[in-house]
Short mmCIF file of C-alpha atoms and ligand atoms in Angstrom, two decimals:
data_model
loop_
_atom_site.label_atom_id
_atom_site.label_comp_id
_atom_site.label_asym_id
_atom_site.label_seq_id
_atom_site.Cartn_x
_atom_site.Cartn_y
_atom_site.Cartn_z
CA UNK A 1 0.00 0.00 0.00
CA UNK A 2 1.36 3.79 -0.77
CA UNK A 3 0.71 6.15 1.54
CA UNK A 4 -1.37 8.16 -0.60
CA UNK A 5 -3.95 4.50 -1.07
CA UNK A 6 -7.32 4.72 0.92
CA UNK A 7 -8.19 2.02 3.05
CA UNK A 8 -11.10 0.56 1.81
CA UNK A 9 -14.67 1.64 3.76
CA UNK A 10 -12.40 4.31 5.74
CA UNK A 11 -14.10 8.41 6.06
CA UNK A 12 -11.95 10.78 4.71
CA UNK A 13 -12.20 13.85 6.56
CA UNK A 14 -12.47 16.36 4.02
CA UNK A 15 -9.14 18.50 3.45
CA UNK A 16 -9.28 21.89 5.57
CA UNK A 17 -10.51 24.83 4.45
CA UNK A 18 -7.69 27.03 5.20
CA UNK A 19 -4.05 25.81 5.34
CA UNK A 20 -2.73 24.66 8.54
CA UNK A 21 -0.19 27.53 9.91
CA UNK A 22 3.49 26.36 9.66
CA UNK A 23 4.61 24.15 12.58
CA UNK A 24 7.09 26.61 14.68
CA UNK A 25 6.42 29.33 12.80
CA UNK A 26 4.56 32.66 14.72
CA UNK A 27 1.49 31.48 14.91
CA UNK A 28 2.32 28.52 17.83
CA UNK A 29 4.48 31.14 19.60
CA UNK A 30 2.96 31.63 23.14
CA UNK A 31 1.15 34.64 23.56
CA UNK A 32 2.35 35.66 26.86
CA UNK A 33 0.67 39.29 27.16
CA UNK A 34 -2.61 37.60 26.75
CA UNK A 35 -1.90 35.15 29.23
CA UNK A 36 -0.66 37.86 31.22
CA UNK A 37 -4.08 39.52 31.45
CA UNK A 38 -5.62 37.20 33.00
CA UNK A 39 -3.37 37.28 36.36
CA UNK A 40 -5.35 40.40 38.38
CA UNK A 41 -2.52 41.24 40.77
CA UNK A 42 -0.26 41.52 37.69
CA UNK A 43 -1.17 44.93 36.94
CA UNK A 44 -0.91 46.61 40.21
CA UNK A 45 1.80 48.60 41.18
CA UNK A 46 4.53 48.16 43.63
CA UNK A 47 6.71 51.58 44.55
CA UNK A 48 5.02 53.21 41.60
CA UNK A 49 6.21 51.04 39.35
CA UNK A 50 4.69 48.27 37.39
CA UNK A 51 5.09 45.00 39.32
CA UNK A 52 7.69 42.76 37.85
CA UNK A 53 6.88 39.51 39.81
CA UNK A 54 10.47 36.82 39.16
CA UNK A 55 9.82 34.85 42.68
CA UNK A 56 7.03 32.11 41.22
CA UNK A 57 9.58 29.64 42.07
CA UNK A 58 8.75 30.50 45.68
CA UNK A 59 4.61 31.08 44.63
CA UNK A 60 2.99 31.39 41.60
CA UNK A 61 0.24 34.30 40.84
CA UNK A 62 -3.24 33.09 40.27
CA UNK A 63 -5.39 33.63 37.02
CA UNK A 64 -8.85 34.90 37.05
CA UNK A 65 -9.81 30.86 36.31
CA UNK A 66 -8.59 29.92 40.01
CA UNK A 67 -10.04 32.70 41.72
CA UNK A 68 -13.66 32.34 40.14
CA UNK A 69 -13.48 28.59 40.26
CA UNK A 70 -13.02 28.79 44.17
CA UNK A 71 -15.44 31.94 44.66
CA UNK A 72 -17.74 30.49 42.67
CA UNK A 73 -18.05 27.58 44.62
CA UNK A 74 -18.38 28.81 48.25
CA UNK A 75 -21.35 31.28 46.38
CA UNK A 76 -23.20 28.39 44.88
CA UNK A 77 -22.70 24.96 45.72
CA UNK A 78 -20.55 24.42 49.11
CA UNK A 79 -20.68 21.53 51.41
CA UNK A 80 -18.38 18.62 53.02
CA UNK A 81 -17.32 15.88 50.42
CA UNK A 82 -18.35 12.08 51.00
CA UNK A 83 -20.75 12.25 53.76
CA UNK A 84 -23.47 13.86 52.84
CA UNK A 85 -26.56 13.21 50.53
CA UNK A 86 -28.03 16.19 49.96
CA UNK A 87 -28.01 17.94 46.63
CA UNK A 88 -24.64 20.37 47.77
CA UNK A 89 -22.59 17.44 48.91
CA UNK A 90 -23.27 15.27 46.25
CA UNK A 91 -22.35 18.22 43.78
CA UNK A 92 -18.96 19.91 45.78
CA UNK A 93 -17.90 15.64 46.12
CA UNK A 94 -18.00 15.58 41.83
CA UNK A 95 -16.51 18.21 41.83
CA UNK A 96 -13.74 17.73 44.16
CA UNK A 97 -13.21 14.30 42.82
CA UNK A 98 -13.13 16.00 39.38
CA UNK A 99 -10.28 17.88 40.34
CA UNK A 100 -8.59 14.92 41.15
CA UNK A 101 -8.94 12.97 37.53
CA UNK A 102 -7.85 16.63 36.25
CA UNK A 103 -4.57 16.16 38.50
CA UNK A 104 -3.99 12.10 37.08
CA UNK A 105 -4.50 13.67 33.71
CA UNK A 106 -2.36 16.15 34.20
CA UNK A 107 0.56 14.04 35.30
CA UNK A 108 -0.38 11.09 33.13
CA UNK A 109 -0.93 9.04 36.47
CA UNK A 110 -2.88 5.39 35.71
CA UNK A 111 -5.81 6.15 37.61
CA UNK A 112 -7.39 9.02 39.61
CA UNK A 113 -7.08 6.99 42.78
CA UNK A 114 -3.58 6.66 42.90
CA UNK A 115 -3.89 11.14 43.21
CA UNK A 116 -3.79 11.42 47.08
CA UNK A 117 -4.33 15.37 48.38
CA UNK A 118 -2.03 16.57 50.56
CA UNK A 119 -1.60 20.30 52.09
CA UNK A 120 1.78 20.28 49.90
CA UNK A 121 4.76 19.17 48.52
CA UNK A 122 6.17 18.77 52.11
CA UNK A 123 3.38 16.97 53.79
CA UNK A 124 3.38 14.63 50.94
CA UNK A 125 7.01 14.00 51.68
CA UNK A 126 6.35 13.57 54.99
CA UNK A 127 3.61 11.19 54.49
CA UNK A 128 6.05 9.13 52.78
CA UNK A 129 8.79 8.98 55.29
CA UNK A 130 6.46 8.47 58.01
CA UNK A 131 5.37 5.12 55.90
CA UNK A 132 8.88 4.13 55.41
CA UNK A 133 9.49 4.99 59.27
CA UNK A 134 7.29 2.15 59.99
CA UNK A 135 9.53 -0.80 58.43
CA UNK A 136 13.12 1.36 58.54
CA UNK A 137 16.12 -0.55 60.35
CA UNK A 138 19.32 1.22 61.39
CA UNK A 139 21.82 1.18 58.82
CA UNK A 140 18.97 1.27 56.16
CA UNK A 141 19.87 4.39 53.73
CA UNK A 142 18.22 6.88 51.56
CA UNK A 143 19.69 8.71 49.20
CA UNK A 144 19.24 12.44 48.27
CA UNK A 145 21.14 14.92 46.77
CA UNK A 146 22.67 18.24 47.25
CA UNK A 147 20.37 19.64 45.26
CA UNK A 148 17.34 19.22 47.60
CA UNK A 149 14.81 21.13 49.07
CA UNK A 150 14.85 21.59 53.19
CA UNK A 151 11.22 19.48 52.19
CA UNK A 152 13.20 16.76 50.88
CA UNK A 153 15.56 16.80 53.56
CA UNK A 154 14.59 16.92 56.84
CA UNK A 155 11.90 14.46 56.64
CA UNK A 156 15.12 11.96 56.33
CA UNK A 157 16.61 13.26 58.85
CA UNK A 158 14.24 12.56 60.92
CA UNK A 159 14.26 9.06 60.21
CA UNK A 160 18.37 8.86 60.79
CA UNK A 161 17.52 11.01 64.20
CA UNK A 162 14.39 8.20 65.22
CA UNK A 163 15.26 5.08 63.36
CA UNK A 164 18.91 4.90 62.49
CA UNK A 165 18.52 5.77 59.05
CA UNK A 166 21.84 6.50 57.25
CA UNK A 167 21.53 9.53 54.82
CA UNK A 168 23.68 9.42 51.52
CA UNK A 169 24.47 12.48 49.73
CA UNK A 170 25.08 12.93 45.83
CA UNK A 171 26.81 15.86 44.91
CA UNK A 172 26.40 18.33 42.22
CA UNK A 173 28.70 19.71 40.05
CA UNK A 174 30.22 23.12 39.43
CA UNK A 175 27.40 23.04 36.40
CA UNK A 176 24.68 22.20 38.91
CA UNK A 177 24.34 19.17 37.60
CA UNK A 178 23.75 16.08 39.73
CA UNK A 179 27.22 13.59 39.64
CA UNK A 180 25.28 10.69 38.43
CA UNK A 181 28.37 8.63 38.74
CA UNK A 182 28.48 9.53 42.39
CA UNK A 183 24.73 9.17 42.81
CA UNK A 184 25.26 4.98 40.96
CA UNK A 185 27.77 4.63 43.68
CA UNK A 186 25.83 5.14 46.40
CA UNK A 187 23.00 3.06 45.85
CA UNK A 188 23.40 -0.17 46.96
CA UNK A 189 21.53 -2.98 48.82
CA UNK A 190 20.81 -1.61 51.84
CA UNK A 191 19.36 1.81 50.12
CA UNK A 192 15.37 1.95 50.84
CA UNK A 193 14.91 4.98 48.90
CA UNK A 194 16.02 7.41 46.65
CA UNK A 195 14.75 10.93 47.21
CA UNK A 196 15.80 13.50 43.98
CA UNK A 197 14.00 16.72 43.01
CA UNK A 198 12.96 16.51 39.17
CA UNK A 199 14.06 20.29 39.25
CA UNK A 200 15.65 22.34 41.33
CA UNK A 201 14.39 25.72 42.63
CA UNK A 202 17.85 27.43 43.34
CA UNK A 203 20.26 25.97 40.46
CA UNK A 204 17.42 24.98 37.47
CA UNK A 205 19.01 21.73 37.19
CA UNK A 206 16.38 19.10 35.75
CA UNK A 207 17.68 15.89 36.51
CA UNK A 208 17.09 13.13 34.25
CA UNK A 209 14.67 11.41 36.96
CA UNK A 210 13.77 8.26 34.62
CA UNK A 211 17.77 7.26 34.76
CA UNK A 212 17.69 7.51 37.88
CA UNK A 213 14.72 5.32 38.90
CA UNK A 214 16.39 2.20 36.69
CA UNK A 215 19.14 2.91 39.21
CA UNK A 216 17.12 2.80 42.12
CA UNK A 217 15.12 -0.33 40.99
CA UNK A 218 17.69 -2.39 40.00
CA UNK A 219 18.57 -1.94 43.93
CA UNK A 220 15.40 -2.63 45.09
CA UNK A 221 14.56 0.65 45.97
CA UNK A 222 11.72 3.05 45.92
CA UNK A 223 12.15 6.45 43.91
CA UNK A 224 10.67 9.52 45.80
CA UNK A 225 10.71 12.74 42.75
CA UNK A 226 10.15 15.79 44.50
CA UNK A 227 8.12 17.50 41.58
CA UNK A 228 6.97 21.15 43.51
CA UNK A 229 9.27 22.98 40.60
CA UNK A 230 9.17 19.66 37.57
CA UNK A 231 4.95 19.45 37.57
CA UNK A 232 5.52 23.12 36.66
CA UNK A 233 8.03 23.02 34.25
CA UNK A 234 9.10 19.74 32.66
CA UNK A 235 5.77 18.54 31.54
CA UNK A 236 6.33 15.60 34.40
CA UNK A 237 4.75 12.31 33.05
CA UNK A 238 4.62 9.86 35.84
CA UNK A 239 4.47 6.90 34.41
CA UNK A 240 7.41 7.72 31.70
CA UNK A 241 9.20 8.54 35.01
CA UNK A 242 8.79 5.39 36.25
CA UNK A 243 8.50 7.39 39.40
CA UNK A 244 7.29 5.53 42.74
CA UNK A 245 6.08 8.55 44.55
CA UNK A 246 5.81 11.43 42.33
CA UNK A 247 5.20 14.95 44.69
CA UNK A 248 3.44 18.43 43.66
CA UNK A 249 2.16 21.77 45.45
CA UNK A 250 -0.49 23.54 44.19
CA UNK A 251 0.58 27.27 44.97
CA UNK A 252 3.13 26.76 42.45
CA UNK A 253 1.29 25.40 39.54
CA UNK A 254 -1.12 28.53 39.53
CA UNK A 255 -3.25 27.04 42.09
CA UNK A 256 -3.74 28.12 45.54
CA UNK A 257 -1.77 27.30 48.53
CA UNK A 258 -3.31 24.92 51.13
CA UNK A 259 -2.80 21.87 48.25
CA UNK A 260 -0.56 19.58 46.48
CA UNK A 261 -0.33 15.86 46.71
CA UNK A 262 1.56 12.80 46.24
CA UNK A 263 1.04 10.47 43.06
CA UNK A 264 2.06 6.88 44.24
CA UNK A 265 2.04 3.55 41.81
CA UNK A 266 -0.69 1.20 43.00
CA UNK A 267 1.99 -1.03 44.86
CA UNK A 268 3.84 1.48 46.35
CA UNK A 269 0.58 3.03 48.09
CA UNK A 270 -0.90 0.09 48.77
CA UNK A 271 2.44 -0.53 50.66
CA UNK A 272 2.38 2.54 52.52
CA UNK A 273 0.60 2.58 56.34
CA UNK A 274 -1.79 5.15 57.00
CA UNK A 275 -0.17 8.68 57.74
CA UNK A 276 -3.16 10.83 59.87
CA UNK A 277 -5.63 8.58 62.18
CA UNK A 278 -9.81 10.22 61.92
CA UNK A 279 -12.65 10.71 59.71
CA UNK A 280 -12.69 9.83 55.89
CA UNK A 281 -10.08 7.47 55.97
CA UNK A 282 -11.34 4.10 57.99
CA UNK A 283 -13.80 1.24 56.89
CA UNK A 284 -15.06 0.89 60.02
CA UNK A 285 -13.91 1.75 63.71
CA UNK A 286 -14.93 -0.17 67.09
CA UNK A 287 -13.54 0.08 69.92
CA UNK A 288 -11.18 -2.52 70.31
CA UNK A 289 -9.77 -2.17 66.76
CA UNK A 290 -10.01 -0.52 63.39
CA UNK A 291 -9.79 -1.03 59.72
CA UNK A 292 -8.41 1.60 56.90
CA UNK A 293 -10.15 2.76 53.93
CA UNK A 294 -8.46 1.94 50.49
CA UNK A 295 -6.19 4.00 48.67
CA UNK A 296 -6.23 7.32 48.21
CA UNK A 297 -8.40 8.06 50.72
CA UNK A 298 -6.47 5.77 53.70
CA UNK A 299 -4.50 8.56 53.35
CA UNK A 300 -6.78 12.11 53.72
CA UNK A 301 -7.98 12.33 57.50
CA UNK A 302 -10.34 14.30 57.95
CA UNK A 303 -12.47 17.02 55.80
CA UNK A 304 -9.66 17.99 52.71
CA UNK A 305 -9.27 21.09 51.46
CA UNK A 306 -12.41 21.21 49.68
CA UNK A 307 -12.02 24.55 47.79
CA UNK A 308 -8.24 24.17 47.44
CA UNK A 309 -8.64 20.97 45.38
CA UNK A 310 -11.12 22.67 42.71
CA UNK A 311 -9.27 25.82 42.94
CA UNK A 312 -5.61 23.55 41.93
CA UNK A 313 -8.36 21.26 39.59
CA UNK A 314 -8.93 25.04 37.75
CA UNK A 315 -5.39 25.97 37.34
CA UNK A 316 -4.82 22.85 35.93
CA UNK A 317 -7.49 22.81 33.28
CA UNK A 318 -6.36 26.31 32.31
CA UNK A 319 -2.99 25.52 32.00
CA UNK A 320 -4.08 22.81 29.69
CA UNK A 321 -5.51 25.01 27.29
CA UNK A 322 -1.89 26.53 26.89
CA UNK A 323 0.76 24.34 24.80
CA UNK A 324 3.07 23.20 27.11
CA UNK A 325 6.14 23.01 25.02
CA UNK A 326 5.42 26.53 24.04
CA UNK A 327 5.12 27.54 27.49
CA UNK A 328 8.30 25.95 28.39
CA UNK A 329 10.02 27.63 24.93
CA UNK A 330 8.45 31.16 26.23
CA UNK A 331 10.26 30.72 29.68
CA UNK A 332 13.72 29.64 28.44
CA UNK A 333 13.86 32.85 25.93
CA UNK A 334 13.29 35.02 28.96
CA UNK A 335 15.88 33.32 30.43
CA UNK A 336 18.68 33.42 27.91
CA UNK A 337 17.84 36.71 27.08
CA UNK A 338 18.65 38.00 30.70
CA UNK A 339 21.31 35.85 31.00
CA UNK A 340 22.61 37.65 27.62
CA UNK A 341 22.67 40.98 28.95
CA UNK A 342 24.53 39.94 32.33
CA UNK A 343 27.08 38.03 30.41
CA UNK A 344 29.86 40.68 30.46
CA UNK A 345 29.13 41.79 34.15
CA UNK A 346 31.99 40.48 36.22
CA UNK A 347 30.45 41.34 39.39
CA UNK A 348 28.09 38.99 38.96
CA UNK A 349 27.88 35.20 40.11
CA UNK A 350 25.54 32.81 38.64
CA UNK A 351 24.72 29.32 40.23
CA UNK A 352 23.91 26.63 37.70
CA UNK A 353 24.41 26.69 34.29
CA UNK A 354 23.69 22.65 33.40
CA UNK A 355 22.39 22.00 29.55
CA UNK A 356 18.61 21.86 29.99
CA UNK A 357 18.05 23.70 32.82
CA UNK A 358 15.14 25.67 33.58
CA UNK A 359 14.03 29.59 33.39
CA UNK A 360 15.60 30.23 37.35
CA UNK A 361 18.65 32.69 36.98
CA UNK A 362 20.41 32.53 40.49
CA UNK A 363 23.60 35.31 41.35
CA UNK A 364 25.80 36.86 43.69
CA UNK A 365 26.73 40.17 43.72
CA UNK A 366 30.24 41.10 44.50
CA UNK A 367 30.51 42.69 47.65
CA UNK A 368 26.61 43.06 48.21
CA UNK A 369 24.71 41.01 50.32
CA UNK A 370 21.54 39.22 48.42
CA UNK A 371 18.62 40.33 50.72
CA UNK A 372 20.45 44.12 49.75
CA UNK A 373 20.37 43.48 45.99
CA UNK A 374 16.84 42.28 46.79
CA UNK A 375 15.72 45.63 48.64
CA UNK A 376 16.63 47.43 45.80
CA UNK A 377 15.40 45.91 43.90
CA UNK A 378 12.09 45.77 45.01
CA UNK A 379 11.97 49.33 44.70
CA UNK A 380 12.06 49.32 40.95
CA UNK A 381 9.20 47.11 41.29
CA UNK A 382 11.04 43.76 40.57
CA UNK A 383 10.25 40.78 42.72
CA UNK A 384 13.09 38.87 43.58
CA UNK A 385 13.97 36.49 46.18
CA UNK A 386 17.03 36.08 48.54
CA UNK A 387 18.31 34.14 51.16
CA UNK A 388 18.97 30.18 50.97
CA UNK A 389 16.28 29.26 49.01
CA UNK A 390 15.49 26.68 51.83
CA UNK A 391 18.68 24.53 50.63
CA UNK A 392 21.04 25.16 52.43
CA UNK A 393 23.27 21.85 51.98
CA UNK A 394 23.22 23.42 48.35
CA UNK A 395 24.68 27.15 49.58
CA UNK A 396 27.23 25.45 51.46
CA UNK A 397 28.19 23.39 48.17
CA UNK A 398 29.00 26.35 46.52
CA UNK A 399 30.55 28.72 48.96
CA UNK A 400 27.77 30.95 49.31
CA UNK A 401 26.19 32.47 52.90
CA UNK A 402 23.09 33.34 50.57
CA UNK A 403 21.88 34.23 47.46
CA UNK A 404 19.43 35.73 45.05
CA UNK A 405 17.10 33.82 42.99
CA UNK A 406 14.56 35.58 39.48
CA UNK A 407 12.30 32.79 38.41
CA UNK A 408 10.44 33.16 35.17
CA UNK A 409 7.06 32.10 34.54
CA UNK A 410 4.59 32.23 31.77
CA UNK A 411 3.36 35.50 32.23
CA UNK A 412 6.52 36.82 32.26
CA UNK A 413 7.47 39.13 29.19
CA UNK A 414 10.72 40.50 27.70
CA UNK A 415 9.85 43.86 28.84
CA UNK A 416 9.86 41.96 32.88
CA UNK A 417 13.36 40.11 31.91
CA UNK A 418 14.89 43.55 30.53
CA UNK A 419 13.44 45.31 33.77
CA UNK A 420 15.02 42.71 35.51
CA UNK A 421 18.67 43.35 34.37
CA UNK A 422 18.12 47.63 34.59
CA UNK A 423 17.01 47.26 37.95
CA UNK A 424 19.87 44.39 39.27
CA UNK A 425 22.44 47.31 37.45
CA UNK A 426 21.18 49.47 39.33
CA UNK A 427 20.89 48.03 42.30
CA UNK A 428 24.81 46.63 42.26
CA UNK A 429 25.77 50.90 41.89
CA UNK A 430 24.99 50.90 45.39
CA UNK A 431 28.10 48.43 46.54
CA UNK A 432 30.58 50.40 44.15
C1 LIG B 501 8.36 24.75 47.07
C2 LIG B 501 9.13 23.49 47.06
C3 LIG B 501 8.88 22.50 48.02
C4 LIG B 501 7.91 22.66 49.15
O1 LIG B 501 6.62 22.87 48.73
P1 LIG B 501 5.53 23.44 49.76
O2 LIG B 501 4.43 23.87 48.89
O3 LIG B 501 6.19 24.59 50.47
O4 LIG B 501 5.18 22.38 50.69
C5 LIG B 501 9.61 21.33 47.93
N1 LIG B 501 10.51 21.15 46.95
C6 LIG B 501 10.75 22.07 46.02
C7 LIG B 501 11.76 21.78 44.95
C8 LIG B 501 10.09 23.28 46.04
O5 LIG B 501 10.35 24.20 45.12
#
């Protein structure tokens, strides 16, 4: 058969009337002004100038979607999921269970159950190593790297602290990229888990997550991905991953704070104890013993957060009307192009430059103290943050007592990125 043959009995959608636009020509550039508009807080002023917001690393803004979706809910139909049967319960429990198929679709998970909701990306961590607490045996070792989050620290430490538990470290590079040499070393056959951030929030770095999960597995060991910055920006695909436990936060995604959860493979949740003890999450409770609900909801004591969960279920729909490559394209120009205009400053430090790395510029400024620069900064307007970007293991890796961090997001435009760099110029002719 040629490709141009018919196959017998098949429609043939008629050709279109107009001609498709060129792939990666204008017309599928993302249209960040327009996306732009639909953030409220975006056009307010801060200092008389117009707000330049570069900290959604540390929170993202939320569009007009998020903040109807939740309004709109407490106005017209608002009650406690599961229990009831009245006409509001029944209608805020779709709803809210909506939210969660729009959060499996989102991350390509294999069902909505295996979506539990958490209050964040660190209480879904937590959940996690409170499981693993349960069966951990001193001398047993996780793995993390210097790249982590305090979120996707301490939660091991507290395990070494209670249990034993013998933390391994993989370093990064000068790049900020993760040694993976160093990281194949360490795993071995007493590691229980391996606990890696799909993308760091100081240095960029994405790590290449589904390498390191044959690692881990070929130990016998679970893979945690810390996904608060990677569900944002890499287009995460769980199950491509091969990702035991795969963690988000809503506030970062566009959504509001209060709610992010864990995605777990059927096995690995199943394999988890319970984390909170009360309502929602038994089969039935008498008084000389009880029995746990299945899986997802084992796992949410008590009443969720209800308008949190359609609220993150909102941000996620709208961000699917967006092409996510495009977004992702949009982001990295802003990036390179304000990493363009700094390139001749030699006052200027920047942590992590790995291949692939996402739209967060980190710096030092000579002789200036970040949360300085920062001040400054602020009064042009531009939103920056400063300080140890809760990763402190990572600061000490590279010399540094703190730092400041721009983060670009989609409804970030050139004219932000070129603010950006006038007002950091500025700012460092205060420390000459
Ligand atoms: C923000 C963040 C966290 C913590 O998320 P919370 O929403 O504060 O719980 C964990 N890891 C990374 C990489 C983050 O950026």
């Amino acid at each position: 058969m040629t490709e141009s043959s018919v196959i017998p009995g098949a429609v043939v959608p008629p050709p279109p009337s107009q001609p498709f636009p060129p792939r990666g020509g204008r017309a599928f550039e993302f249209d960040a002004h327009a996306a732009r508009a639909q953030f409220p807080i975006l056009s307010r002023r801060v200092n008389g100038k117009p707000l330049v917001y570069l900290d959604s690393a540390a929170s993202a803004q939320k569009p007009r979607a998020v903040i109807d979706a939740m309004t709109g809910l407490m106005e017209t139909s608002y009650a406690n999921v599961h229990r009831g049967l009245h006409t509001l319960a029944n209608e805020t429990t779709e709803a809210f269970e909506a939210a969660r198929e729009t959060v499996a679709r989102y991350l390509n998970a294999e069902t909505a159950d295996q979506i539990v909701w958490t209050k964040g990306g660190t209480e879904a961590i937590n959940l996690v190593a409170a499981g693993l607490g349960q069966s951990i045996r001193a001398g047993d070792e996780i793995v993390v790297t210097q790249m982590e989050h305090h979120a996707n620290i301490v939660p091991w430490h507290m395990l070494r602290e209670r249990f034993g538990a013998v933390l391994k470290w993989a370093p990064v590079l000068d790049d900020g990229s993760l040694d993976m040499d160093a990281l194949a070393s360490l795993i071995g056959p007493r590691t229980r888990m391996v606990a890696v951030t799909h993308m760091s929030n100081v240095l960029g770095t994405v790590n290449d997550v589904r390498a390191i999960a044959d690692l881990a597995h070929k130990a016998g060991a679970l893979l945690l991905v810390d996904g608060c910055q990677g569900a944002v920006h890499c287009a995460p695909d769980v199950q491509a991953l091969d990702a035991d436990f795969y963690v988000f936060t809503g506030h970062k995604l566009y959504g509001p704070t209060g709610i992010g959860g864990l995605y777990g493979k059927r096995a690995a949740l199943e394999a988890l104890p319970p984390y909170q003890g009360g309502g929602e999450m038994i089969a039935t409770v008498e008084e000389d013993r009880v029995s746990y609900a299945g899986v997802p909801h084992r796992f949410e004591a008590g009443t969720p957060p209800i308008i949190e969960a359609i609220g993150l279920g909102a941000a996620l729909d709208w961000l699917s009307g967006f092409d996510r490559a495009a977004i992702a394209a949009h982001e990295q120009a802003l990036y390179a192009h304000a990493r363009d205009r700094l390139a001749d400053f030699d006052w200027l430090g920047i942590l992590g430059t790995a291949e692939g790395k996402g739209a967060i510029l980190t710096f030092t400024v000579d002789g200036a103290h970040a949360h300085d620069v920062a001040q400054i900064m602020d009064r042009y307007g531009v939103a920056v943050r400063a300080g140890l970007h809760c990763a402190e293991p990572l600061a000490k890796r590279f010399g540094v007592s703190s730092s400041a961090r721009a983060s670009f997001a989609l409804y970030n435009t050139v004219e932000d990125a070129d603010a950006f760099v006038d007002a950091l110029i500025r700012a460092r002719e205060f420390f000459v």
